[in-house]
Coordinates of N, CA and C in Angstrom, one line a residue:
M1275 N 20.2 -38.4 29.6 CA 20.4 -38.7 28.3 C 19.7 -37.8 27.6
K1276 N 18.4 -36.4 28.5 CA 17.8 -35.1 28.3 C 18.5 -34.4 27.8
N1277 N 20.2 -34.4 28.6 CA 20.9 -33.7 29.2 C 22.0 -33.4 27.3
A1278 N 21.9 -34.8 27.3 CA 23.0 -35.1 26.1 C 22.2 -34.9 24.9
Q1279 N 20.9 -34.4 24.7 CA 19.8 -34.4 23.2 C 20.0 -33.1 23.0
A1280 N 19.5 -32.8 24.0 CA 19.5 -30.7 24.4 C 21.2 -30.6 24.1
K1281 N 22.1 -31.0 24.1 CA 23.5 -30.5 24.0 C 23.6 -30.5 22.8
N1282 N 23.4 -31.9 21.4 CA 23.6 -32.0 20.5 C 22.7 -31.0 19.6
K1283 N 21.4 -30.9 19.8 CA 21.1 -30.2 19.8 C 21.2 -28.7 19.1
Y1284 N 21.8 -28.5 20.6 CA 22.3 -27.0 20.0 C 23.7 -27.0 19.4
L1285 N 24.5 -27.7 19.5 CA 25.9 -27.6 18.7 C 25.3 -28.1 17.5
A1286 N 24.4 -29.1 17.0 CA 24.0 -29.0 15.5 C 23.7 -27.6 15.2
A1287 N 22.6 -26.9 15.8 CA 22.1 -25.3 15.4 C 23.7 -24.3 15.2
L1288 N 24.7 -24.8 16.0 CA 25.6 -23.9 15.9 C 26.6 -23.7 14.9
R1289 N 26.6 -24.9 14.6 CA 27.6 -25.7 13.1 C 26.9 -25.3 12.3
A1290 N 25.3 -25.6 12.2 CA 24.3 -25.0 10.8 C 24.6 -23.4 10.2
A1291 N 24.5 -22.8 12.4 CA 24.4 -20.8 11.7 C 25.9 -20.3 11.2
F1292 N 27.5 -21.0 12.0 CA 28.2 -20.7 12.0 C 28.9 -20.5 10.2
P1293 N 28.6 -20.8 9.3 CA 29.2 -20.8 8.0 C 28.4 -19.8 7.3
Y1294 N 26.8 -19.5 7.6 CA 26.4 -17.9 7.2 C 27.1 -16.5 8.0
T1295 N 27.5 -17.2 8.7 CA 28.2 -16.0 9.9 C 29.7 -15.3 9.0
V1296 N 30.1 -16.2 8.6 CA 31.7 -15.7 8.1 C 31.3 -14.8 7.9
P1297 N 31.1 -14.0 6.5 CA 31.1 -13.4 5.7 C 31.0 -12.5 7.0
I1298 N 30.2 -12.4 7.7 CA 29.5 -11.0 8.8 C 30.7 -10.7 9.7
F1299 N 31.2 -11.9 10.1 CA 32.8 -11.9 10.9 C 34.0 -10.8 10.3
A1300 N 33.3 -11.1 9.3 CA 34.9 -10.2 8.2 C 34.8 -8.9 8.5
G1301 N 33.4 -8.3 7.6 CA 33.1 -6.9 8.0 C 32.6 -6.6 9.1
F1302 N 32.6 -7.5 10.4 CA 32.0 -6.8 11.4 C 33.3 -6.2 12.7
W1303 N 34.0 -7.3 12.0 CA 35.7 -7.1 12.4 C 36.0 -5.8 11.8
F1304 N 36.4 -5.4 10.7 CA 36.9 -4.1 10.2 C 36.0 -3.0 10.8
L1305 N 34.5 -2.5 10.7 CA 33.8 -1.6 11.2 C 33.6 -1.7 12.7
G1306 N 33.8 -2.9 13.7 CA 34.2 -3.0 14.6 C 35.6 -2.2 15.2
I1307 N 36.3 -2.4 14.8 CA 37.6 -1.8 15.1 C 37.6 -0.5 14.7
T1308 N 37.3 -0.2 13.7 CA 37.3 0.9 13.1 C 36.4 2.5 14.3
Y1309 N 35.1 1.6 14.4 CA 34.7 2.0 15.5 C 35.8 2.2 16.8
G1310 N 36.3 1.3 17.4 CA 37.0 1.6 19.2 C 37.9 2.5 18.7
V1311 N 38.4 2.1 17.2 CA 39.7 3.5 17.0 C 39.0 5.1 17.9
L1312 N 38.3 5.0 16.8 CA 37.1 6.5 16.5 C 37.3 6.7 17.7
M1313 N 36.6 5.8 19.1 CA 35.7 6.2 20.3 C 37.5 6.4 20.9
R1314 N 38.1 5.9 20.3 CA 39.9 5.9 21.5 C 40.4 7.6 21.1
T1315 N 40.4 7.8 20.0 CA 41.2 8.7 19.4 C 40.0 10.5 20.0
Q1316 N 39.4 10.2 20.3 CA 37.8 10.8 21.3 C 38.1 11.0 21.8
G1317 N 39.3 10.2 22.6 CA 39.4 10.1 24.0 C 38.5 9.3 25.0
F1318 N 37.6 8.8 24.3 CA 37.3 7.5 25.4 C 38.0 6.1 25.7
S1319 N 37.4 5.9 27.0 CA 38.7 4.7 27.3 C 38.1 3.9 26.7
F1320 N 38.7 2.4 26.9 CA 38.0 0.8 26.0 C 36.8 0.5 26.3
W1321 N 36.4 1.0 27.7 CA 35.0 0.3 28.3 C 34.2 0.8 27.5
Y1322 N 34.1 2.3 26.6 CA 32.9 3.0 26.2 C 32.9 2.2 25.1
P1323 N 33.5 1.7 24.2 CA 33.0 0.7 22.6 C 33.4 -0.6 23.3
M1324 N 33.2 -1.1 24.1 CA 33.1 -2.8 24.9 C 31.6 -2.4 25.4
L1325 N 31.5 -1.5 26.0 CA 29.8 -1.6 26.9 C 29.0 -1.2 25.5
M1326 N 29.3 -0.2 24.7 CA 28.1 0.5 23.6 C 27.6 -0.3 22.4
S1327 N 28.9 -1.1 22.4 CA 28.5 -2.1 21.2 C 28.1 -3.6 22.1
L1328 N 28.3 -4.1 23.0 CA 27.4 -4.6 24.0 C 25.8 -4.8 24.1
T1329 N 25.5 -3.3 24.6 CA 24.3 -2.9 25.1 C 23.4 -2.5 24.2
I1330 N 24.1 -0.9 23.1 CA 23.2 -0.8 21.7 C 23.1 -2.0 20.7
F1331 N 24.4 -2.1 20.3 CA 24.1 -3.3 18.8 C 23.2 -2.6 18.3
A1332 N 24.2 -1.5 17.4 CA 23.3 -0.5 16.1 C 24.3 -0.1 15.3
G1333 N 25.3 -0.3 15.0 CA 26.4 0.4 14.2 C 26.6 1.8 14.0
S1334 N 25.0 2.5 13.2 CA 25.4 3.2 12.8 C 24.7 4.3 13.8
A1335 N 23.9 4.0 14.9 CA 23.5 5.1 15.8 C 25.0 4.7 16.7
E1336 N 26.4 3.5 17.1 CA 26.9 4.4 17.9 C 28.1 4.8 17.1
F1337 N 28.2 4.7 15.9 CA 29.2 5.7 15.2 C 28.8 7.0 15.9
V1338 N 27.0 7.6 15.8 CA 26.9 8.6 16.0 C 27.1 8.5 17.3
A1339 N 26.7 8.2 18.2 CA 26.6 8.7 19.6 C 28.5 8.7 20.4
A1340 N 29.0 8.4 19.5 CA 30.5 9.0 19.7 C 30.4 10.4 20.2
N1341 N 29.7 11.4 19.0 CA 29.6 12.4 18.7 C 28.5 13.2 19.9
L1342 N 27.8 12.5 20.0 CA 26.6 12.9 21.0 C 27.4 12.9 22.3
L1343 N 27.8 12.1 22.2 CA 28.4 12.2 24.1 C 29.5 13.3 24.5
L1344 N 29.8 14.0 23.2 CA 31.3 14.9 23.3 C 30.4 16.4 23.5
G1345 N 28.4 16.1 22.9 CA 27.7 17.2 22.6 C 27.5 17.5 24.0
A1346 N 26.3 18.5 24.2 CA 25.5 19.4 24.7 C 24.5 18.0 25.1
F1347 N 24.5 17.9 26.3 CA 23.0 16.5 26.7 C 21.7 17.3 26.0
Q1348 N 21.3 16.4 25.6 CA 20.4 16.8 24.5 C 19.4 14.8 24.2
P1349 N 18.8 14.4 25.5 CA 18.1 13.3 25.5 C 17.2 12.9 24.2
V1350 N 16.2 13.6 24.2 CA 14.9 13.6 23.5 C 15.5 13.9 21.8
G1351 N 16.5 14.9 21.4 CA 16.9 14.5 20.7 C 17.8 13.8 19.7
A1352 N 18.8 13.1 20.7 CA 19.5 12.1 20.8 C 18.5 10.8 20.9
F1353 N 17.4 10.8 21.3 CA 15.9 9.8 20.9 C 15.7 9.6 19.7
F1354 N 15.1 10.6 19.0 CA 14.7 11.0 17.8 C 15.8 11.0 16.5
L1355 N 17.3 11.3 16.3 CA 18.3 10.6 15.7 C 18.5 9.6 15.4
T1356 N 18.2 8.3 16.8 CA 18.5 7.5 16.8 C 17.3 6.3 16.3
L1357 N 16.7 6.8 16.6 CA 15.1 6.3 16.1 C 14.6 6.5 14.2
M1358 N 15.5 7.4 14.2 CA 16.0 7.9 12.0 C 16.3 7.1 11.9
I1359 N 17.8 6.9 12.7 CA 18.6 5.8 12.2 C 18.2 4.4 11.9
N1360 N 17.5 3.6 12.7 CA 17.2 2.8 13.1 C 15.8 2.4 12.6
A1361 N 15.1 3.4 12.0 CA 13.9 3.2 12.2 C 13.7 2.0 11.1
R1362 N 14.6 1.2 9.9 CA 14.3 0.6 9.4 C 13.9 -1.2 9.7
H1363 N 14.8 -1.3 11.2 CA 14.5 -2.3 12.0 C 13.1 -2.2 12.4
L1364 N 11.7 -1.6 12.3 CA 10.4 -1.8 12.7 C 10.2 -2.5 11.1
F1365 N 10.4 -2.7 10.5 CA 10.1 -3.2 8.6 C 10.6 -4.4 9.2
Y1366 N 12.0 -4.9 9.9 CA 12.2 -6.1 9.7 C 11.7 -7.2 11.0
G1367 N 11.1 -6.7 11.9 CA 10.0 -7.3 12.7 C 9.3 -7.3 12.1
I1368 N 9.0 -6.7 11.6 CA 7.2 -7.2 10.8 C 7.2 -8.2 10.2
S1369 N 8.6 -7.9 9.3 CA 9.0 -9.5 8.3 C 9.7 -10.6 9.1
M1370 N 10.1 -10.6 9.9 CA 10.6 -11.8 10.5 C 9.3 -12.5 11.7
L1371 N 8.4 -11.8 11.6 CA 7.0 -11.9 12.8 C 6.7 -13.9 12.5
E1372 N 6.4 -13.9 11.5 CA 6.3 -15.4 11.4 C 7.5 -16.5 11.7
R1373 N 8.1 -15.8 10.9 CA 9.6 -16.8 11.6 C 9.6 -17.0 13.0
Y1374 N 9.5 -15.7 13.5 CA 9.7 -15.8 15.3 C 8.4 -16.4 16.0
R1375 N 7.5 -16.7 15.5 CA 6.0 -17.1 15.7 C 6.2 -18.2 17.0
D1376 N 7.4 -19.0 16.5 CA 7.5 -20.2 17.8 C 8.1 -20.2 18.7
V1377 N 9.1 -19.0 18.7 CA 10.3 -19.4 18.9 C 9.8 -18.5 20.5
R1378 N 10.2 -19.3 22.0 CA 9.7 -18.6 23.4 C 10.8 -17.9 24.4
G1379 N 10.6 -17.4 25.0 CA 11.1 -17.1 25.8 C 11.9 -16.4 25.9
V1380 N 13.0 -15.9 26.9 CA 14.2 -15.4 26.8 C 15.1 -15.5 25.6
K1381 N 15.0 -16.2 24.8 CA 15.4 -16.6 23.2 C 14.4 -15.4 22.3
R1382 N 13.7 -15.5 22.6 CA 12.6 -14.5 21.1 C 13.0 -13.1 21.4
I1383 N 13.3 -12.3 23.6 CA 13.4 -11.9 23.7 C 14.7 -10.9 23.2
Y1384 N 15.6 -12.2 23.0 CA 17.7 -11.9 22.7 C 16.8 -11.1 21.0
L1385 N 16.3 -12.1 20.5 CA 16.0 -11.8 18.9 C 15.9 -11.1 18.8
I1386 N 14.9 -10.2 19.5 CA 14.7 -8.9 19.0 C 15.6 -7.3 19.3
F1387 N 16.1 -7.7 20.7 CA 17.0 -7.4 20.9 C 17.9 -7.5 19.7
G1388 N 18.8 -8.3 19.7 CA 20.2 -8.5 18.2 C 19.3 -8.1 16.9
M1389 N 18.4 -8.3 16.6 CA 18.1 -8.2 15.1 C 18.8 -6.9 14.5
C1390 N 20.0 -7.1 13.5 CA 20.9 -6.1 12.6 C 20.5 -6.4 11.5
D1391 N 20.9 -5.3 10.4 CA 20.9 -6.1 9.3 C 21.6 -6.9 8.4
E1392 N 22.3 -8.0 9.1 CA 23.2 -8.9 8.8 C 22.0 -10.3 9.4
S1393 N 21.8 -9.7 10.6 CA 21.3 -10.8 11.3 C 19.8 -11.3 10.6
F1394 N 19.7 -10.0 10.0 CA 17.5 -10.6 9.3 C 18.3 -10.7 8.1
S1395 N 19.2 -10.5 7.1 CA 19.3 -10.8 6.0 C 19.6 -12.6 6.4
I1396 N 20.6 -12.8 7.1 CA 20.7 -14.4 7.3 C 19.4 -15.1 7.2
N1397 N 18.9 -14.7 8.3 CA 17.8 -15.5 8.9 C 16.6 -15.4 8.4
C1398 N 16.8 -14.4 7.4 CA 15.4 -14.2 6.5 C 15.6 -15.3 4.4
T1399 N 16.9 -15.3 4.5 CA 17.1 -16.7 3.7 C 17.9 -17.5 3.6
A1400 N 18.1 -17.8 4.9 CA 19.1 -19.5 4.8 C 18.1 -20.3 4.6
D1401 N 18.9 -21.4 4.0 CA 18.5 -22.6 3.6 C 18.4 -23.3 5.0
I1402 N 17.8 -23.7 6.2 CA 17.6 -24.3 7.3 C 17.4 -25.9 7.5
P1403 N 18.1 -27.0 7.2 CA 17.7 -28.3 7.2 C 16.9 -28.7 8.0
Q1404 N 15.7 -29.4 7.8 CA 14.9 -30.0 8.2 C 15.1 -30.3 9.9
S1405 N 16.5 -30.8 10.0 CA 16.7 -31.4 11.4 C 16.8 -31.0 12.4
I1406 N 17.6 -29.0 11.6 CA 17.9 -28.2 12.6 C 16.5 -27.7 13.4
D1407 N 17.0 -27.7 14.5 CA 15.8 -26.7 15.2 C 15.6 -25.0 14.7
R1408 N 15.1 -24.4 14.3 CA 14.9 -22.7 13.6 C 15.4 -21.8 14.3
G1409 N 14.4 -22.2 16.2 CA 14.8 -21.2 16.8 C 16.2 -20.8 17.6
W1410 N 16.9 -22.0 17.9 CA 18.2 -21.7 18.1 C 19.4 -21.7 17.2
F1411 N 18.6 -21.9 15.4 CA 19.7 -21.2 14.6 C 19.4 -20.1 14.5
Y1412 N 18.4 -19.4 14.8 CA 18.5 -17.9 14.8 C 19.0 -17.8 15.9
F1413 N 18.8 -18.4 17.0 CA 20.1 -17.3 18.1 C 21.4 -17.2 17.7
F1414 N 21.6 -19.1 17.5 CA 23.5 -18.3 17.1 C 24.1 -17.8 16.3
V1415 N 22.6 -17.2 15.3 CA 23.1 -16.4 13.7 C 23.9 -15.6 14.7
T1416 N 22.4 -14.5 15.4 CA 22.5 -13.2 16.1 C 23.6 -13.3 17.1
L1417 N 24.0 -14.4 18.3 CA 24.5 -14.3 18.5 C 25.9 -14.1 18.5
L1418 N 26.2 -14.8 17.3 CA 27.8 -15.0 16.6 C 27.7 -14.1 16.1
N1419 N 26.9 -12.7 15.7 CA 27.5 -11.4 14.6 C 26.9 -10.6 16.2
H1420 N 26.3 -10.6 16.8 CA 26.9 -10.0 18.6 C 28.4 -10.3 19.0
I1421 N 28.7 -11.7 18.7 CA 30.2 -11.5 19.3 C 30.8 -10.7 18.1
Y1422 N 30.7 -11.1 17.7 CA 31.8 -10.4 16.2 C 32.7 -8.8 16.3
W1423 N 31.1 -8.3 16.5 CA 30.8 -7.1 17.5 C 31.6 -6.1 18.2
V1424 N 30.9 -6.7 19.4 CA 31.5 -6.3 20.1 C 32.5 -6.7 20.2
T1425 N 33.6 -8.2 20.1 CA 35.2 -7.9 20.2 C 36.3 -7.1 19.3
G1426 N 35.5 -6.9 18.0 CA 35.8 -6.3 17.0 C 36.4 -5.0 17.5
A1427 N 35.1 -3.9 18.3 CA 34.7 -2.8 18.8 C 36.2 -3.1 20.1
T1428 N 35.8 -3.6 21.2 CA 37.0 -4.4 21.9 C 38.8 -3.4 22.1
L1429 N 38.9 -4.6 21.0 CA 39.9 -4.7 19.8 C 40.3 -3.1 20.0
G1430 N 39.1 -2.9 19.3 CA 39.5 -1.0 18.0 C 40.3 -0.1 19.3
G1431 N 39.4 -0.5 20.4 CA 38.8 0.4 21.7 C 40.5 0.1 22.4
L1432 N 40.9 -0.6 22.9 CA 41.9 -1.5 23.3 C 43.6 -1.0 22.9
F1433 N 43.9 -1.2 21.5 CA 44.6 -1.2 20.6 C 44.7 0.5 19.9
G1434 N 43.4 0.8 19.6 CA 43.4 2.2 19.2 C 44.6 3.3 19.5
A1435 N 44.8 3.7 20.3 CA 45.5 4.7 20.7 C 47.2 4.1 20.5
L1436 N 47.5 3.4 19.6 CA 48.8 2.7 19.7 C 49.2 3.1 18.0
F1437 N 48.0 3.5 17.2 CA 48.3 3.3 16.1 C 47.1 4.5 15.1
T1438 N 47.5 5.0 14.3 CA 46.5 5.9 13.5 C 46.6 5.3 11.9
F1439 N 45.4 5.0 11.2 CA 45.4 4.8 10.0 C 44.0 5.1 9.3
N1440 N 44.5 5.3 7.7 CA 43.1 6.3 7.2 C 42.0 5.0 7.3
T1441 N 40.3 5.5 8.1 CA 40.3 4.3 7.5 C 38.8 5.1 6.5
E1442 N 39.1 5.7 5.3 CA 37.9 6.2 4.2 C 38.0 4.7 3.4
G1443 N 36.7 5.0 3.3 CA 36.5 3.4 1.9 C 35.9 1.9 2.7
L1444 N 36.3 2.5 3.9 CA 36.2 0.7 4.8 C 35.1 0.6 4.8
D1445 N 34.2 1.6 4.8 CA 32.1 0.7 4.9 C 31.9 0.0 4.0
F1446 N 32.3 0.1 2.6 CA 31.8 -0.2 1.6 C 32.3 -1.8 2.1
V1447 N 32.7 -2.4 3.1 CA 32.8 -4.0 3.0 C 31.8 -3.9 3.5
M1448 N 31.2 -3.6 4.1 CA 29.2 -4.6 4.4 C 28.8 -3.5 2.7
T1449 N 28.8 -2.8 2.1 CA 28.0 -2.9 1.4 C 28.5 -4.2 0.1
A1450 N 29.6 -4.4 -0.5 CA 30.1 -6.1 -0.8 C 29.3 -6.7 -0.2
M1451 N 29.4 -6.9 1.3 CA 28.8 -7.8 2.0 C 26.8 -8.5 1.2
F1452 N 26.6 -7.3 1.6 CA 24.9 -7.6 0.9 C 25.1 -8.0 -0.2
V1453 N 25.9 -7.2 -1.3 CA 26.0 -7.9 -2.4 C 25.8 -9.3 -3.1
V1454 N 26.7 -9.6 -1.8 CA 27.3 -11.1 -2.0 C 25.9 -11.6 -1.6
I1455 N 25.2 -11.1 -1.0 CA 23.6 -12.4 0.5 C 22.9 -11.8 -1.3
F1456 N 22.9 -11.1 -1.6 CA 21.5 -11.1 -2.7 C 21.7 -11.8 -3.7
L1457 N 23.2 -11.7 -4.5 CA 23.7 -13.0 -5.3 C 22.7 -13.9 -4.9
E1458 N 23.1 -14.4 -3.7 CA 23.2 -15.8 -3.7 C 21.8 -16.3 -3.2
Q1459 N 20.9 -15.4 -3.2 CA 19.8 -15.5 -2.8 C 18.8 -15.5 -4.4
W1460 N 19.6 -14.3 -5.4 CA 19.0 -14.3 -6.5 C 19.7 -15.7 -7.4
Q1461 N 20.4 -17.2 -7.3 CA 20.4 -18.1 -7.7 C 20.2 -18.9 -6.7
K1462 N 19.6 -19.1 -5.9 CA 19.4 -19.9 -5.3 C 17.4 -19.9 -5.4
D1463 N 16.5 -18.6 -5.3 CA 15.0 -18.3 -5.5 C 14.9 -18.7 -7.2
K1464 N 14.3 -19.6 -7.5 CA 13.8 -19.2 -8.5 C 12.7 -18.1 -9.3
Q1465 N 11.8 -17.4 -7.9 CA 10.8 -16.5 -8.2 C 12.2 -15.2 -7.8
H1466 N 12.2 -14.7 -9.1 CA 12.7 -13.0 -9.2 C 12.2 -12.1 -9.0
T1467 N 10.9 -11.8 -8.8 CA 10.3 -10.7 -9.1 C 10.3 -10.1 -7.3
P1468 N 10.2 -10.6 -6.6 CA 10.8 -9.7 -4.7 C 12.1 -8.9 -5.4
A1469 N 12.9 -10.1 -5.5 CA 13.8 -8.9 -5.9 C 14.5 -8.2 -6.9
L1470 N 13.8 -7.8 -8.1 CA 13.4 -6.7 -8.8 C 12.4 -5.6 -8.5
L1471 N 11.1 -6.0 -7.6 CA 10.8 -4.7 -7.1 C 11.6 -4.1 -5.9
G1472 N 11.8 -4.7 -5.2 CA 13.1 -4.3 -4.0 C 14.3 -3.4 -5.2
L1473 N 15.0 -3.6 -5.9 CA 15.2 -2.7 -7.0 C 14.9 -1.9 -7.6
L1474 N 13.6 -2.1 -8.4 CA 13.0 -1.0 -8.8 C 13.0 0.3 -7.6
L1475 N 11.9 0.0 -7.1 CA 11.3 0.7 -5.7 C 12.3 1.4 -5.3
S1476 N 13.5 0.9 -4.8 CA 14.8 1.4 -3.9 C 14.9 2.2 -5.3
A1477 N 15.3 2.3 -6.3 CA 16.3 3.7 -7.6 C 14.7 4.1 -7.6
V1478 N 13.7 4.1 -7.9 CA 12.7 5.3 -7.9 C 12.8 6.2 -6.7
C1479 N 12.6 5.6 -5.4 CA 13.2 6.4 -3.9 C 14.0 7.5 -4.2
L1480 N 14.9 6.6 -4.4 CA 16.1 7.0 -4.8 C 16.3 8.5 -5.5
V1481 N 15.7 8.3 -6.5 CA 15.5 9.3 -7.6 C 14.8 10.5 -7.1
V1482 N 13.6 10.4 -6.2 CA 12.9 10.7 -5.7 C 12.7 11.9 -4.2
F1483 N 13.9 11.0 -3.5 CA 14.1 11.6 -2.3 C 15.6 11.7 -1.7
R1484 N 16.1 11.5 -2.6 CA 17.7 11.3 -2.7 C 17.9 10.8 -2.0
A1485 N 20.0 10.5 -1.5 CA 20.5 9.5 -0.9 C 20.2 9.4 0.7
D1486 N 20.2 10.5 1.3 CA 19.4 10.8 2.9 C 18.5 10.8 3.2
N1487 N 17.4 10.2 2.2 CA 16.2 10.3 2.6 C 15.2 9.1 2.1
F1488 N 15.9 8.4 1.4 CA 14.9 7.5 0.7 C 15.3 5.9 1.0
I1489 N 16.0 5.7 2.4 CA 15.3 5.0 2.6 C 14.4 3.6 3.7
L1490 N 13.7 4.9 4.4 CA 12.5 4.1 4.9 C 11.1 4.7 3.7
P1491 N 11.1 5.1 2.6 CA 10.2 5.4 1.9 C 10.3 3.9 1.1
A1492 N 11.7 3.6 0.7 CA 11.7 2.6 0.2 C 11.3 0.7 0.7
M1493 N 11.9 1.1 1.9 CA 11.0 0.2 2.5 C 9.8 0.2 2.9
A1494 N 9.2 1.2 2.7 CA 8.0 1.1 2.9 C 6.9 0.5 1.9
A1495 N 7.5 1.1 0.3 CA 7.0 0.9 -0.7 C 7.1 -0.7 -0.8
I1496 N 8.3 -1.4 -1.1 CA 8.8 -2.9 -0.8 C 8.3 -3.8 -0.3
L1497 N 7.3 -2.7 1.3 CA 6.4 -3.7 2.5 C 5.3 -3.2 1.6
L1498 N 4.4 -2.6 1.1 CA 3.2 -2.7 0.8 C 3.2 -3.3 -1.0
A1499 N 4.3 -3.0 -1.8 CA 4.0 -4.2 -3.1 C 4.3 -5.2 -2.6
L1500 N 4.9 -5.8 -1.6 CA 5.0 -7.7 -1.3 C 3.7 -7.6 -0.5
T1501 N 3.2 -7.3 -0.2 CA 2.4 -6.8 1.3 C 0.5 -7.7 -0.1
L1502 N 0.5 -6.6 -1.1 CA -0.5 -6.5 -2.2 C -0.5 -7.8 -3.5
L1503 N 1.1 -8.2 -3.4 CA 1.6 -9.5 -4.2 C 1.9 -10.9 -3.9
R1504 N 1.5 -10.9 -2.3 CA 1.9 -12.0 -1.8 C 1.2 -12.9 -2.1
S1505 N -0.1 -13.1 -2.4 CA -0.4 -14.3 -3.2 C -0.9 -14.6 -4.2
K1506 N -0.3 -13.5 -4.9 CA 0.2 -14.2 -6.8 C 1.8 -14.6 -6.4
L1507 N 2.5 -14.1 -5.4 CA 4.1 -14.9 -5.6 C 3.9 -15.8 -4.6
E1508 N 2.9 -16.1 -4.1 CA 2.7 -17.4 -3.1 C 2.8 -18.6 -4.6
R1509 N 1.4 -18.2 -5.1 CA 1.1 -19.5 -6.0 C 2.3 -19.5 -7.4
G1510 N 2.7 -18.2 -7.5 CA 3.5 -19.0 -8.6 C 5.1 -19.5 -8.2
R1511 N 5.3 -19.5 -6.7 CA 6.6 -20.3 -6.0 C 5.9 -21.7 -6.1
A1512 N 4.4 -22.2 -5.4 CA 3.9 -22.9 -5.1 C 4.1 -24.0 -6.9
A1513 N 4.0 -23.3 -7.5 CA 3.8 -23.9 -9.2 C 5.5 -24.3 -9.7

């Protein structure tokens, strides 16, 4: 009886999580296949994109790693470069502390490892039904996105040697996906102050720090602003 109830709980969480990840599937397969093709054209076996996507699971860092593997051995430089590329995940982790508070064991460790931009966006904004276990919902969102990326990279690595194509502009798929997520959140939440703050502070940081350096200052500014306005925003949402 207990096993049946546990199985039903897992399946319910999986069914609830899957629809949220469908747009991610499209974006991850396009970019994952592109990454696999890139690795194959640079002389790597398909094992490289498959294992790197499985163990690193950080798209930007994986693209950079292709060049790092072909260059001189510089572990310190590779560490700081990767840290700069993915430092935004520090802010993601801070903002998810409350949501992941009740998740325990290996599942919590995997959620920390598997957090990416897309999983963060879904787990942060999804309207999870009361009957669904939130911890397992977060887990399946992360796992499905991970599977999409690994399978895309593996397919690109397997078939990358058979064809070549121009991938310029393909990364815009992910930009379009985040626009859709933003618009969906805008429609669902009547309190638009956080979204407007995010847009305004990001625009200011873009002007001040330029495109290559604005992400970290923008996220720090947004985090600070939302922290200072937290009480006021919670009162407004309750009202």
